[in-house]
């Protein structure tokens, strides 16, 4: 089975959590945490910062690792 490494951000402030709505693909209009694929040679933290900058035009600084999910 192929392994695809991805990252997702749980962005929270004042008791609210940010989710984004997909605009394309099989899961169009579903909700997800923002993030994406880790590129070759990239750390998960660097991938997360890059993906959030690309998707949301926001600069983030990861605070801590939450969990790993294998599916």
XYZ file of N, CA and C in Angstrom:
213
model
N 0.839 -1.168 0.000
C 0.000 0.000 0.000
C 0.892 1.242 0.000
N 0.530 2.244 -0.762
C 1.284 3.481 -0.850
C 1.041 4.334 0.392
N 2.103 4.961 0.894
C 2.002 5.869 2.032
C 2.100 7.294 1.530
N 1.149 8.127 1.905
C 1.157 9.547 1.583
C 1.238 10.288 2.901
N 2.288 11.067 3.080
C 2.481 11.811 4.325
C 1.855 13.190 4.178
N 1.000 13.536 5.110
C 0.324 14.832 5.075
C 0.366 15.477 6.462
N 0.075 16.762 6.482
C -0.029 17.509 7.732
C -1.353 18.261 7.736
N -1.837 18.541 8.927
C -3.048 19.355 9.072
C -2.885 20.213 10.319
N -3.446 21.395 10.274
C -3.336 22.331 11.396
C -4.667 22.419 12.136
N -4.584 22.368 13.451
C -5.744 22.656 14.289
C -5.493 24.070 14.814
N -6.132 25.031 14.178
C -5.936 26.444 14.523
C -7.098 26.873 15.410
N -6.759 27.379 16.593
C -7.824 27.744 17.535
C -7.526 29.102 18.167
N -8.595 29.799 18.505
C -8.479 31.074 19.201
C -9.815 31.404 19.850
N -9.762 31.847 21.073
C -10.960 32.256 21.817
C -12.058 31.186 21.811
N -11.664 29.928 21.926
C -12.633 28.838 21.993
C -13.175 28.372 20.653
N -12.735 28.991 19.552
C -13.195 28.595 18.216
C -12.077 27.834 17.509
N -12.449 26.896 16.638
C -11.497 26.103 15.859
C -11.765 26.365 14.379
N -10.687 26.589 13.611
C -10.816 26.882 12.191
C -10.911 25.597 11.372
N -11.918 25.511 10.528
C -12.044 24.442 9.535
C -12.267 25.121 8.194
N -11.794 24.486 7.118
C -11.977 25.051 5.781
C -12.856 24.124 4.964
N -13.570 24.704 4.013
C -14.471 23.923 3.177
C -13.800 23.651 1.838
N -13.767 22.384 1.440
C -13.141 22.006 0.172
C -13.942 22.564 -0.994
N -13.228 23.032 -2.018
C -13.889 23.621 -3.171
C -13.806 22.764 -4.420
N -13.261 21.553 -4.301
C -13.048 20.720 -5.491
C -12.967 19.246 -5.092
N -13.001 18.381 -6.097
C -12.769 16.953 -5.894
C -13.954 16.194 -5.341
N -13.684 14.947 -5.011
C -14.725 14.036 -4.542
C -15.358 14.507 -3.238
N -14.609 15.263 -2.453
C -15.118 15.731 -1.163
C -15.462 17.215 -1.190
N -15.798 17.737 -2.358
C -16.191 19.142 -2.496
C -17.298 19.462 -1.486
N -17.173 20.609 -0.852
C -18.130 21.114 0.150
C -18.030 20.422 1.509
N -17.163 19.429 1.652
C -16.922 18.840 2.971
C -15.982 19.764 3.740
N -15.944 19.600 5.058
C -15.099 20.420 5.914
C -13.850 19.642 6.322
N -12.736 20.373 6.471
C -11.469 19.747 6.834
C -10.593 20.747 7.581
N -9.572 20.218 8.254
C -8.548 21.086 8.811
C -7.598 21.435 7.674
N -7.114 22.673 7.605
C -6.220 23.051 6.510
C -4.877 22.336 6.621
N -4.283 22.042 5.472
C -2.993 21.361 5.420
C -2.794 20.752 4.053
N -1.882 19.792 3.963
C -1.626 19.155 2.678
C -0.454 18.197 2.747
N 0.035 17.818 1.574
C 1.092 16.815 1.470
C 2.452 17.374 1.867
N 3.250 16.509 2.481
C 4.633 16.831 2.817
C 5.474 16.522 1.582
N 6.235 17.508 1.109
C 7.075 17.314 -0.066
C 8.372 16.599 0.322
N 9.014 15.986 -0.668
C 10.275 15.268 -0.437
C 11.301 16.193 0.203
N 11.953 15.712 1.253
C 12.977 16.475 1.937
C 12.463 17.551 2.869
N 11.174 17.636 3.058
C 10.547 18.672 3.886
C 10.159 18.094 5.245
N 10.345 18.854 6.301
C 9.899 18.412 7.619
C 8.395 18.636 7.722
N 7.725 17.901 8.594
C 6.291 18.147 8.784
C 6.001 19.595 9.200
N 6.834 20.158 10.049
C 6.618 21.539 10.496
C 6.732 22.520 9.330
N 7.748 22.340 8.479
C 7.927 23.208 7.313
C 6.766 23.043 6.338
N 6.301 21.812 6.152
C 5.166 21.564 5.263
C 3.915 22.266 5.776
N 3.704 22.216 7.066
C 2.521 22.853 7.654
C 2.558 24.365 7.446
N 3.697 24.979 7.712
C 3.835 26.428 7.519
C 3.594 26.783 6.054
N 4.191 26.013 5.130
C 4.024 26.264 3.694
C 2.585 26.101 3.247
N 1.954 25.005 3.653
C 0.575 24.741 3.237
C -0.397 25.816 3.742
N -0.244 26.242 4.979
C -1.143 27.271 5.521
C -0.907 28.595 4.795
N 0.361 28.907 4.508
C 0.660 30.126 3.753
C 0.032 30.062 2.355
N 0.145 28.915 1.676
C -0.407 28.768 0.324
C -1.936 28.787 0.326
N -2.554 28.081 1.254
C -4.013 27.947 1.264
C -4.736 29.166 1.834
N -4.164 29.741 2.887
C -4.888 30.778 3.623
C -4.193 32.137 3.623
N -2.990 32.211 3.047
C -2.198 33.454 3.058
C -2.002 33.960 4.486
N -1.701 33.021 5.392
C -1.509 33.329 6.803
C -0.179 32.722 7.244
N 0.564 33.458 8.070
C 1.801 32.932 8.636
C 1.475 32.270 9.969
N 1.908 31.023 10.133
C 1.687 30.310 11.392
C 3.015 29.834 11.946
N 3.022 29.580 13.237
C 4.180 29.011 13.912
C 3.676 27.824 14.723
N 3.970 26.604 14.275
C 3.461 25.420 14.986
C 3.887 25.433 16.454
N 2.922 25.169 17.333
C 3.189 25.149 18.771
C 3.586 23.767 19.266
N 2.847 22.739 18.802
C 3.149 21.394 19.273
C 2.542 20.364 18.334
N 3.116 19.176 18.390
C 2.626 18.033 17.631
C 1.424 17.449 18.366
N 0.373 17.092 17.642
C -0.834 16.561 18.280
C -0.916 15.041 18.171
N -0.937 14.489 16.950
C -1.051 13.044 16.801
C -0.749 12.596 15.390
N -0.564 11.290 15.219
C -0.403 10.655 13.921
C -1.577 9.715 13.711
N -2.111 9.745 12.492
C -3.199 8.838 12.137
C -2.758 8.043 10.912
N -2.891 6.733 10.969
C -2.608 5.882 9.810
C -3.927 5.358 9.309
N -4.165 5.540 8.004
C -5.434 5.121 7.423
C -5.177 4.408 6.132
